[in-house]
mmCIF file of C-alpha atoms in Angstrom:
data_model
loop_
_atom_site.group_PDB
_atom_site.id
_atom_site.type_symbol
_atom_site.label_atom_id
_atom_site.label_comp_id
_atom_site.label_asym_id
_atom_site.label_seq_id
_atom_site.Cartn_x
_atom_site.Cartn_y
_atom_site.Cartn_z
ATOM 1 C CA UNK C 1183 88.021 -3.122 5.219
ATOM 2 C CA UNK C 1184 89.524 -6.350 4.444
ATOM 3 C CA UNK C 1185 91.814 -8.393 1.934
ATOM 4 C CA UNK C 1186 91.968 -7.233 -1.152
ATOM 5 C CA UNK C 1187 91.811 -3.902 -0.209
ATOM 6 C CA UNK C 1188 93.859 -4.054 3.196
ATOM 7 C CA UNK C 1189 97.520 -5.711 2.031
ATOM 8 C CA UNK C 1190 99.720 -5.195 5.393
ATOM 9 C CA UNK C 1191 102.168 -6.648 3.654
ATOM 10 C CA UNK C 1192 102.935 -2.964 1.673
ATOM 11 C CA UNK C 1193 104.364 -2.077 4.730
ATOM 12 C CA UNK C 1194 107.044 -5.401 4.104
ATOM 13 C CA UNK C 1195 108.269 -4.788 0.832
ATOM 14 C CA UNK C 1196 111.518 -2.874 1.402
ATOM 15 C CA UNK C 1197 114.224 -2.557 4.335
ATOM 16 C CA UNK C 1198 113.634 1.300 3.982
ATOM 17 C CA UNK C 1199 109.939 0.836 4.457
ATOM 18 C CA UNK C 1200 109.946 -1.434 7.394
ATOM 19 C CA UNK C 1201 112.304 0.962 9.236
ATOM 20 C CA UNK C 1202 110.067 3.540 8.883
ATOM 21 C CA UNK C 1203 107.252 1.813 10.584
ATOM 22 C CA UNK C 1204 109.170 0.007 13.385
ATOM 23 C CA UNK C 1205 107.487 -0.010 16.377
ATOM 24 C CA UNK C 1206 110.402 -0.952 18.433
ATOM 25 C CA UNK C 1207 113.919 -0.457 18.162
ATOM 26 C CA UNK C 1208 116.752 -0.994 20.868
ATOM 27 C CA UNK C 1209 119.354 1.540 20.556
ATOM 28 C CA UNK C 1210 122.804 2.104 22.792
ATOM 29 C CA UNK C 1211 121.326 4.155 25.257
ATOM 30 C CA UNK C 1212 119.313 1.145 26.228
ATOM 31 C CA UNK C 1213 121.694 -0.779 27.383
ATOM 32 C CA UNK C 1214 123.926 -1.734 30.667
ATOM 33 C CA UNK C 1215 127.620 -3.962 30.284
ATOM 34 C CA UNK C 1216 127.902 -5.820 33.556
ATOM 35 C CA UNK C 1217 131.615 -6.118 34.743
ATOM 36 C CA UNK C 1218 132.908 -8.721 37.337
ATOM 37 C CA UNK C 1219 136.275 -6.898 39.410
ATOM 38 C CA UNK C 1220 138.875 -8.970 40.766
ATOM 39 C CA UNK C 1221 142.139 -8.686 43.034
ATOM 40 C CA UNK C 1222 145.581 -8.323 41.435
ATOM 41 C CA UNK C 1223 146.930 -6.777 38.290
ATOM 42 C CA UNK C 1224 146.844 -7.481 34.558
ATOM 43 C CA UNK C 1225 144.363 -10.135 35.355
ATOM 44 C CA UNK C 1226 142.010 -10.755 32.759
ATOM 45 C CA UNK C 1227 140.556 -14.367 33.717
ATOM 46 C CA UNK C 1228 137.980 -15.978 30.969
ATOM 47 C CA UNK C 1229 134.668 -17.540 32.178
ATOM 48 C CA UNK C 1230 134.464 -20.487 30.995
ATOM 49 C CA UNK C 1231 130.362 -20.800 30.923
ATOM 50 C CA UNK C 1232 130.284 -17.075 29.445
ATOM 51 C CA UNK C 1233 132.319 -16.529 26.527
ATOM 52 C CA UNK C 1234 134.041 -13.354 25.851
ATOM 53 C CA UNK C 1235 133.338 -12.271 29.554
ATOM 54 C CA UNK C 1236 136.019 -12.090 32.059
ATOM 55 C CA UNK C 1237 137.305 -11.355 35.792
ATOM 56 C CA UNK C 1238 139.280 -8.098 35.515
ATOM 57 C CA UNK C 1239 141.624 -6.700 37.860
ATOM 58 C CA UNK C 1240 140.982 -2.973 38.374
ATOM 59 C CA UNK C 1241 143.945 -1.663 36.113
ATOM 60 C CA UNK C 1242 142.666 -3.671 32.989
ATOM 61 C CA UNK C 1243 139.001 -2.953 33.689
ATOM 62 C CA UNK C 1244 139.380 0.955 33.709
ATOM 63 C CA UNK C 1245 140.929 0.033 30.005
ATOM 64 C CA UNK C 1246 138.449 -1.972 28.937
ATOM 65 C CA UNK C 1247 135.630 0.432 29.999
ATOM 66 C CA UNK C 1248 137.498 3.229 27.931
ATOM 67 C CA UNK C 1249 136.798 0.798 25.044
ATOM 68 C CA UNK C 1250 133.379 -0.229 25.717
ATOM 69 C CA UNK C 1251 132.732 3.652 25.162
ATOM 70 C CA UNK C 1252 135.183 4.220 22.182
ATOM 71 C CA UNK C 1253 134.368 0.980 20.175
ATOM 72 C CA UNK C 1254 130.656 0.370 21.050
ATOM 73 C CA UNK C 1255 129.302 3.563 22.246
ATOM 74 C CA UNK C 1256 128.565 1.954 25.710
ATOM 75 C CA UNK C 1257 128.714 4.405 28.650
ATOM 76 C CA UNK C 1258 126.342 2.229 31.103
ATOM 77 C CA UNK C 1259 128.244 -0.360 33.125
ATOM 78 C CA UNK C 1260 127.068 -2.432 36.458
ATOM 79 C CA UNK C 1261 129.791 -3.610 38.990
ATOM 80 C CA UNK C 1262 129.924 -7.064 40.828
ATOM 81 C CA UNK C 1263 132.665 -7.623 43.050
ATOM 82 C CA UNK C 1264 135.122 -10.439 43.960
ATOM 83 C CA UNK C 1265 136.779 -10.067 46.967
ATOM 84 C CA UNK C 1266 140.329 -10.956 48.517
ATOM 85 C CA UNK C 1267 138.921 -12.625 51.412
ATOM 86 C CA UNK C 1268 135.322 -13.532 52.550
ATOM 87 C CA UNK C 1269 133.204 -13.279 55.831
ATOM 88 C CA UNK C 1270 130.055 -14.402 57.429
ATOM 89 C CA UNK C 1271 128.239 -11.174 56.702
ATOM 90 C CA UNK C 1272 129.764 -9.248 54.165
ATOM 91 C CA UNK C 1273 131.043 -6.905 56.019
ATOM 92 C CA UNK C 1274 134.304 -6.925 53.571
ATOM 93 C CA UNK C 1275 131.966 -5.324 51.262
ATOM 94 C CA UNK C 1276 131.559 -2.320 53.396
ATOM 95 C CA UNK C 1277 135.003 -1.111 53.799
ATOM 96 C CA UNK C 1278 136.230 2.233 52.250
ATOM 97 C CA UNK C 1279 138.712 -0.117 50.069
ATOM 98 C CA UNK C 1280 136.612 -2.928 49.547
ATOM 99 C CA UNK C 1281 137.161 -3.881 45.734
ATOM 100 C CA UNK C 1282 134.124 -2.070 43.756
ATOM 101 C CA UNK C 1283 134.645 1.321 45.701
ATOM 102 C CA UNK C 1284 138.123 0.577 44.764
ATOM 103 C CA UNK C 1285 137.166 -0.193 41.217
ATOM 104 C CA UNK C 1286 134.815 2.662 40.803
ATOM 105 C CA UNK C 1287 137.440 4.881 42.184
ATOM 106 C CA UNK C 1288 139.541 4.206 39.442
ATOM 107 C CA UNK C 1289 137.214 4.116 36.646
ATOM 108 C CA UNK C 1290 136.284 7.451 37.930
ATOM 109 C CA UNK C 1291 139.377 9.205 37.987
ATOM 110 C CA UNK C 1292 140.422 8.077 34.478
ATOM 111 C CA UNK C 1293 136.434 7.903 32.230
ATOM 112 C CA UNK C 1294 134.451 11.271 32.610
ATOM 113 C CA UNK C 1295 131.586 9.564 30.304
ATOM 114 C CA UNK C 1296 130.427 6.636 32.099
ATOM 115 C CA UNK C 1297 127.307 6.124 34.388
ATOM 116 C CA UNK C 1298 128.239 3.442 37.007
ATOM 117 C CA UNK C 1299 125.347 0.913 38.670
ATOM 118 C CA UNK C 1300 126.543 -0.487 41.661
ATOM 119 C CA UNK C 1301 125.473 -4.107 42.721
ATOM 120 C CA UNK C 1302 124.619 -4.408 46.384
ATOM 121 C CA UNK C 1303 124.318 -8.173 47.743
ATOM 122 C CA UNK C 1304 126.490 -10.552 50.027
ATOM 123 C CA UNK C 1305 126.189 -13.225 48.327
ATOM 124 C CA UNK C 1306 129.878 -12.744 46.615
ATOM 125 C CA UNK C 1307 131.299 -11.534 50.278
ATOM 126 C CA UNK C 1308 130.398 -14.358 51.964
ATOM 127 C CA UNK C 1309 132.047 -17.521 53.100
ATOM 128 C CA UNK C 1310 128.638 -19.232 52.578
ATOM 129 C CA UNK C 1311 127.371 -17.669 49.217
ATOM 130 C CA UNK C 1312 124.077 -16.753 50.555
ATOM 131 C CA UNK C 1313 123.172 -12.917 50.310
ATOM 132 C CA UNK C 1314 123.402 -12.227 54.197
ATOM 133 C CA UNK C 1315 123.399 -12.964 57.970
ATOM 134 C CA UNK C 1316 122.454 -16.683 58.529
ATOM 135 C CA UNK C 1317 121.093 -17.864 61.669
ATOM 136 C CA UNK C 1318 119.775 -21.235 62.700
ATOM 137 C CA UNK C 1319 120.002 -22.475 58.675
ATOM 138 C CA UNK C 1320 118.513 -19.098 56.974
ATOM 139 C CA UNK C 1321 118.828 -15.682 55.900
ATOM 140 C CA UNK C 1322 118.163 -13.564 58.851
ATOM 141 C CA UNK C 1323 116.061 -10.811 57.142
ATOM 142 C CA UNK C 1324 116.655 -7.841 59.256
ATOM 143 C CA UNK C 1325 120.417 -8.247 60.220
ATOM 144 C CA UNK C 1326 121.334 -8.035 56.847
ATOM 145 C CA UNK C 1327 119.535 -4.980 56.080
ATOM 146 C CA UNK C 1328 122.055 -3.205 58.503
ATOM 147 C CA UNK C 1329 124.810 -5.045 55.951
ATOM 148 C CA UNK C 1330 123.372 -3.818 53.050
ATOM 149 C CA UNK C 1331 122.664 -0.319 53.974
ATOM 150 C CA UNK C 1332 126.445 -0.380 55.025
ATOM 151 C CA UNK C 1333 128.016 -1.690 51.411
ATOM 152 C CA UNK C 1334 125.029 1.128 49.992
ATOM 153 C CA UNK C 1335 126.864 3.976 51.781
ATOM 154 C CA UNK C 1336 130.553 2.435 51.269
ATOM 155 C CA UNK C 1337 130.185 2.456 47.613
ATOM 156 C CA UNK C 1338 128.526 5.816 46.969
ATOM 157 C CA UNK C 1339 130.905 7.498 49.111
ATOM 158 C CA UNK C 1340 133.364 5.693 46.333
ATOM 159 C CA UNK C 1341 131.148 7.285 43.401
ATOM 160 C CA UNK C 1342 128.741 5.078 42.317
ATOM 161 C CA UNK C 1343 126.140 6.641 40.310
ATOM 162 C CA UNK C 1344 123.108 4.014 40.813
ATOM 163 C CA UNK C 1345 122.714 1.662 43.597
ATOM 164 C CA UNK C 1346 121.632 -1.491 42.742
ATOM 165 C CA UNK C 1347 120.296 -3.739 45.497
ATOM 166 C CA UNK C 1348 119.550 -7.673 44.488
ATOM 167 C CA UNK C 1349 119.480 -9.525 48.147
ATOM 168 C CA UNK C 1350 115.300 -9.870 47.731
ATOM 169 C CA UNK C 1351 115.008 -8.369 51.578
ATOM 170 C CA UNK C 1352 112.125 -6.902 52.743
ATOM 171 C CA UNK C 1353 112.624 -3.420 53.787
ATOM 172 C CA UNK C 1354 115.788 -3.138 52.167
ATOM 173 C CA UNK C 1355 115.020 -0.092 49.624
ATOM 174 C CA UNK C 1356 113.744 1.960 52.850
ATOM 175 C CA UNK C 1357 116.741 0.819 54.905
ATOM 176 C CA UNK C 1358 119.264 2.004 52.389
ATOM 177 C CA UNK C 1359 117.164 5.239 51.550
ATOM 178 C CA UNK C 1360 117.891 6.201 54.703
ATOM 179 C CA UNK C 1361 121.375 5.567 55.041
ATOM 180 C CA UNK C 1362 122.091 7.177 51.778
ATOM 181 C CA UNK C 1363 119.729 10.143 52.646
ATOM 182 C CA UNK C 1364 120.929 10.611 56.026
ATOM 183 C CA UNK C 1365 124.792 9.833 54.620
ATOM 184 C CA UNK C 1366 124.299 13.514 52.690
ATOM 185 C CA UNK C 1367 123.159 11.418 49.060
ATOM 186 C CA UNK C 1368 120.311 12.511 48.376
ATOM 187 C CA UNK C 1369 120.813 12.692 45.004
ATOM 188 C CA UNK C 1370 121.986 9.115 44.428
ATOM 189 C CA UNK C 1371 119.193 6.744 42.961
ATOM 190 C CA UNK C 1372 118.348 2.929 43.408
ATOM 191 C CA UNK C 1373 117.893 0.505 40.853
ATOM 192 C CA UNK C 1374 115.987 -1.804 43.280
ATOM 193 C CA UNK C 1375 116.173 -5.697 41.973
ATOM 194 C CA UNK C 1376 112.355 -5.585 42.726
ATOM 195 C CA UNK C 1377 111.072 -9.051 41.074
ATOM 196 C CA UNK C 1378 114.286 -11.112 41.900
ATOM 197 C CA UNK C 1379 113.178 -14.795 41.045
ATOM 198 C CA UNK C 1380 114.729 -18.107 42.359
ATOM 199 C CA UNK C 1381 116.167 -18.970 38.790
ATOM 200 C CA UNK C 1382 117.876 -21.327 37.266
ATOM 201 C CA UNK C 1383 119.427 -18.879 34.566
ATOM 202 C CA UNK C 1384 121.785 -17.915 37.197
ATOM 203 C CA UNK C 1385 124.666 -20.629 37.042
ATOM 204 C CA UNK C 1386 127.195 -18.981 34.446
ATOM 205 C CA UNK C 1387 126.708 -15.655 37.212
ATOM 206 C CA UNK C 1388 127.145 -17.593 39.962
ATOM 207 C CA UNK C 1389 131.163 -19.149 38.395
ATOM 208 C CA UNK C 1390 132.495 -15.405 37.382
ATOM 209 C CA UNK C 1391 131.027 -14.002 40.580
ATOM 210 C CA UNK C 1392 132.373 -17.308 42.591
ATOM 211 C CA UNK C 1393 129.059 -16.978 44.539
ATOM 212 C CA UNK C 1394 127.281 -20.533 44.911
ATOM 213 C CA UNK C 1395 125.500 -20.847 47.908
ATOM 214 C CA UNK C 1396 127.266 -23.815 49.994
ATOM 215 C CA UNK C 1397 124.065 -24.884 51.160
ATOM 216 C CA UNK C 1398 120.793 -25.169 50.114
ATOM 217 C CA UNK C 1399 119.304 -22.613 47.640
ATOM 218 C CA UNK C 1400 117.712 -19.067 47.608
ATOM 219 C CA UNK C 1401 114.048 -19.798 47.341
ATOM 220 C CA UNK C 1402 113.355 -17.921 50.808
ATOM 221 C CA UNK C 1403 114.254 -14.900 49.620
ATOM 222 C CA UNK C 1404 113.776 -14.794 46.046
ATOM 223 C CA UNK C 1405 110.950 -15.712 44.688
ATOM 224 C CA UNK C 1406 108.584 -18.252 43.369
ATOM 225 C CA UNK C 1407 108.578 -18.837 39.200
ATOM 226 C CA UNK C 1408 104.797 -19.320 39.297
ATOM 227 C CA UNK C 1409 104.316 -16.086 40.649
ATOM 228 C CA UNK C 1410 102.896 -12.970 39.022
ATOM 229 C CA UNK C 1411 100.671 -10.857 41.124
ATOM 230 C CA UNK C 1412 103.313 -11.081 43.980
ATOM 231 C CA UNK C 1413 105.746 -9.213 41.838
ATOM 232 C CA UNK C 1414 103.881 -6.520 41.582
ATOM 233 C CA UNK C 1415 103.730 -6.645 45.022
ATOM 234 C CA UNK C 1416 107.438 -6.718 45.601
ATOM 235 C CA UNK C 1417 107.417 -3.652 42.846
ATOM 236 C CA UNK C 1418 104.968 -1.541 44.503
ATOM 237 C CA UNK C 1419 106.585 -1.882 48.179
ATOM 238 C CA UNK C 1420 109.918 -0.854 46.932
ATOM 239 C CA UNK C 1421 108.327 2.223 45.169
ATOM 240 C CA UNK C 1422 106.741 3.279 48.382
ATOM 241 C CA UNK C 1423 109.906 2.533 49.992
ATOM 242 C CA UNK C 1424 111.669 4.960 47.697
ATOM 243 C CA UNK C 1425 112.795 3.052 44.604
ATOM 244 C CA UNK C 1426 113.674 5.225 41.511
ATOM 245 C CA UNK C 1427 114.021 2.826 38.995
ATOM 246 C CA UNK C 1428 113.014 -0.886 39.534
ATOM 247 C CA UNK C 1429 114.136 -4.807 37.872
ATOM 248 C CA UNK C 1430 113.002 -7.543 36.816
ATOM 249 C CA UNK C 1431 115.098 -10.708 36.583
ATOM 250 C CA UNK C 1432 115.586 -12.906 34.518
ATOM 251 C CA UNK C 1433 114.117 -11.289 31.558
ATOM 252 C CA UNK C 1434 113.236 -13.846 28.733
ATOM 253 C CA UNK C 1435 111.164 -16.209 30.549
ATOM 254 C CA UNK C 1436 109.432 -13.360 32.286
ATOM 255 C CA UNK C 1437 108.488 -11.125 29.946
ATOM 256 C CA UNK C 1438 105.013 -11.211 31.198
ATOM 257 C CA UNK C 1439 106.514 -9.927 34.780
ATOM 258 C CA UNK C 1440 108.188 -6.795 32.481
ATOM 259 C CA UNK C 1441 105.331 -6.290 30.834
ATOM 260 C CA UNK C 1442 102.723 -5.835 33.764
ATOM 261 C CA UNK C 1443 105.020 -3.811 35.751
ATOM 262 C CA UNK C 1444 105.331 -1.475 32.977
ATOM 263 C CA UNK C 1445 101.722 -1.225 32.284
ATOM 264 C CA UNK C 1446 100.860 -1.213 36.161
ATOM 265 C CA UNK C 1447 103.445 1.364 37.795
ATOM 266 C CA UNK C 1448 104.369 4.812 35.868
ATOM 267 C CA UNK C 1449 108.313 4.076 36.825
ATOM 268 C CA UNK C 1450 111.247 3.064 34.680
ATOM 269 C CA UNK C 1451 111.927 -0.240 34.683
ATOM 270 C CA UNK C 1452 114.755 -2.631 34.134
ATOM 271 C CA UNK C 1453 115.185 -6.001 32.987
ATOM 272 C CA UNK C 1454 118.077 -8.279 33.197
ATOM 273 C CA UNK C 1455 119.035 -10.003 30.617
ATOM 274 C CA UNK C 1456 120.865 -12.829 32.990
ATOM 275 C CA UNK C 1457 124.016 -14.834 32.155
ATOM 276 C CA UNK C 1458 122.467 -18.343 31.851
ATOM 277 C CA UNK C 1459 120.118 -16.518 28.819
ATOM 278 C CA UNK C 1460 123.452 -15.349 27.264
ATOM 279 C CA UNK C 1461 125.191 -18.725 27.591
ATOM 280 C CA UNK C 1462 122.554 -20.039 25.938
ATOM 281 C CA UNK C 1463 122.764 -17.956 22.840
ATOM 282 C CA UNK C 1464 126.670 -18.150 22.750
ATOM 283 C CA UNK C 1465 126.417 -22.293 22.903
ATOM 284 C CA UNK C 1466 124.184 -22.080 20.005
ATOM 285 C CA UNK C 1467 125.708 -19.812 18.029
ATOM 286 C CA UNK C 1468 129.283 -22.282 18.625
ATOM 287 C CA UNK C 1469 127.398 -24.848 17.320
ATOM 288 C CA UNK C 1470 126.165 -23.190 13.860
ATOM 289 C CA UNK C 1471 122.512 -23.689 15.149
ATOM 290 C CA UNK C 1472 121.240 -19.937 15.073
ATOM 291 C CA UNK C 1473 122.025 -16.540 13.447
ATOM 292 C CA UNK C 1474 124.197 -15.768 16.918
ATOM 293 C CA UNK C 1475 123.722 -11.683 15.949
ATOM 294 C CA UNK C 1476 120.122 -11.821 14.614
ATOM 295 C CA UNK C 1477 119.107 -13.615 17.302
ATOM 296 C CA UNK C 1478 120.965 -11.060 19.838
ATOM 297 C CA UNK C 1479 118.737 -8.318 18.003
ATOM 298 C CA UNK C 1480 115.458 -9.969 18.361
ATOM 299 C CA UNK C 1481 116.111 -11.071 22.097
ATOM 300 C CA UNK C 1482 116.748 -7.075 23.281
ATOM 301 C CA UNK C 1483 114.036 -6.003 21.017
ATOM 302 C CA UNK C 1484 111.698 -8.520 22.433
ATOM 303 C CA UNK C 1485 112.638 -7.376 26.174
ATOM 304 C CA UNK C 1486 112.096 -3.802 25.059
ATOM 305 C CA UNK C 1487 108.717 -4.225 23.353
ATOM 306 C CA UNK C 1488 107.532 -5.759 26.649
ATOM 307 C CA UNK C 1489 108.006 -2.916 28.516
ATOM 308 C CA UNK C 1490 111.934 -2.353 29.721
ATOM 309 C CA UNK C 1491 113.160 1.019 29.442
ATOM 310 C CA UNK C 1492 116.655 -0.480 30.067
ATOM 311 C CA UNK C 1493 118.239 -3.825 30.170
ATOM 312 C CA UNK C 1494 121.246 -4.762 31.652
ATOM 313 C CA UNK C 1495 122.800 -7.750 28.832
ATOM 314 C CA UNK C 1496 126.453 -9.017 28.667
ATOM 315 C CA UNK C 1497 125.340 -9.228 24.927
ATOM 316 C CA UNK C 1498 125.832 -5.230 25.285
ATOM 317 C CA UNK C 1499 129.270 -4.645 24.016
ATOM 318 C CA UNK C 1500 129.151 -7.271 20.911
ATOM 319 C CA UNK C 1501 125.604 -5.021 20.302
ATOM 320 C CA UNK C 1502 126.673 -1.825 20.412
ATOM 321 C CA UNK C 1503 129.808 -2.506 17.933
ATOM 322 C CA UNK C 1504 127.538 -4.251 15.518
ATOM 323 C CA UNK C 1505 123.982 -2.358 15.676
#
């Protein structure tokens, strides 16, 4: 049949009748509130190039996760760490006290009702900013698989409930499989960053996680913004490699990427809303260009209709007190 007799737009005429035949609909459960944890206490520093987010000391975070819960139904949070003092490797970052197993230690003890994701990565341990071992100018691969697998066991041992590693190094699912497994977690899954790409919606990360690279860039490790078929390469090596859930980052301009892992591999999958994609939204909204909470709305929903079972936003708080 056709127009007269088809009208699709008697499905439009009423809020009431377009919620009832929404096809897609992002809802709390969705979501993940990335945190950046600093030294000291009562800090609470603003990021400049991601408003409303902040460095927290560990006393003021556990607080502030207690009211991500209570005021916008939020019980998902992922951990990046900033450290007192930096090394060539990152082995700071694998220390029983290094500052996330400190953090999550705390959050722990004080929030029964919170699932905690656990970034694993160098890049904010190092006195370089690159996201491990360098030798002769570049990342060497399989030295800093013995890094990561060591900052994987540190911060389960602390509590972490997901492990989240986001160096783009081969093997590095299996390597830390194994250390967890053979550690006595069996139990614990990873959130592998599977389809990591060399982006240029990472800058606002890059201040609050004081993690610029001091040389060059990442492009040997993470990859290529042309690509497509090699991320589902990169998805289905870290499956066989023992991946539970797997990511794709940045999410907007790659929601092709979501969408073909979703329709290629039966796994969850993740996508990361990054911070230069927030900024972005925030500078607009400043300016009185855009609907700032509309336009929040239609970005998750657009990330979920593409396939993401979860997304990891720092639009999650603001979304979860207004939805």
């Amino acid at each position: 049949m056709s127009f007269p007799i088809t009208r699709l737009r008697r499905l439009r005429q009423s809020k009431l009748m377009r919620d009832m035949v929404r096809e897609t609909e992002v809802n709390r459960d969705d979501l993940i509130m990335p945190y950046f944890v600093c030294p000291g206490s009562g800090v609470k520093n603003p990021i400049a190039s991601m408003p409303g987010n902040f460095q927290w000391s560990i006393d003021l975070l556990v607080d502030e996760v207690k009211d991500l819960i209570q005021s916008a139904g939020i019980h998902k949070i992922l951990l990046f760490g900033i450290p007192e003092e930096k090394d060539e490797t990152g082995d700071v970052a694998c220390e029983h006290d290094a500052i996330v197993c400190r953090a999550i230690r705390a959050i722990k003890k004080e929030v029964s009702d919170v699932l905690i994701v656990a970034d694993v990565c160098n890049c904010e341990y190092t006195t370089h900013g690159h996201c491990g071992t360098i030798i002769d100018g570049d990342v060497d691969n399989d030295l800093t698989l013995v890094t990561l697998a060591g900052q994987a066991m540190a911060l389960a041992a602390a509590g972490a409930d997901v492990i989240a590693p986001s160096d783009m190094m081969d093997g590095r699912v299996a390597a830390i499989r194994k250390a967890l497994d053979d550690g006595g977690f069996i139990k614990t899954p990873i959130m592998a960053y599977s389809a990591k790409y060399a982006s240029s919606f990472y800058g606002p990360f890059r201040d609050a996680a004081e993690s610029a690279p001091q040389f060059g860039d990442r492009s040997t490790y993470q990859m290529d913004s042309g690509n497509s078929d090699e991320a589902l390469r990169e998805v289905e090596q870290d499956i066989a490699e023992g991946a539970d859930l797997v990511m794709v980052k940045p999410a907007l301009s790659y929601l092709d990427i979501i969408q073909r892992v979703k329709s290629t591999f039966n796994i969850p999958v993740v996508a990361y809303n990054v911070s230069g994609e927030f900024s972005m939204v925030k500078a607009a909204g400043a300016n009185g260009w855009i609907d700032e909470k509309r336009m929040i709305t239609e970005i998750l929903t657009s990330i979920k209709r593409a396939g993401a079972d979860v997304i990891i936003t720092y639009h999650a708080k603001e979304f979860g007190v207004n939805i």
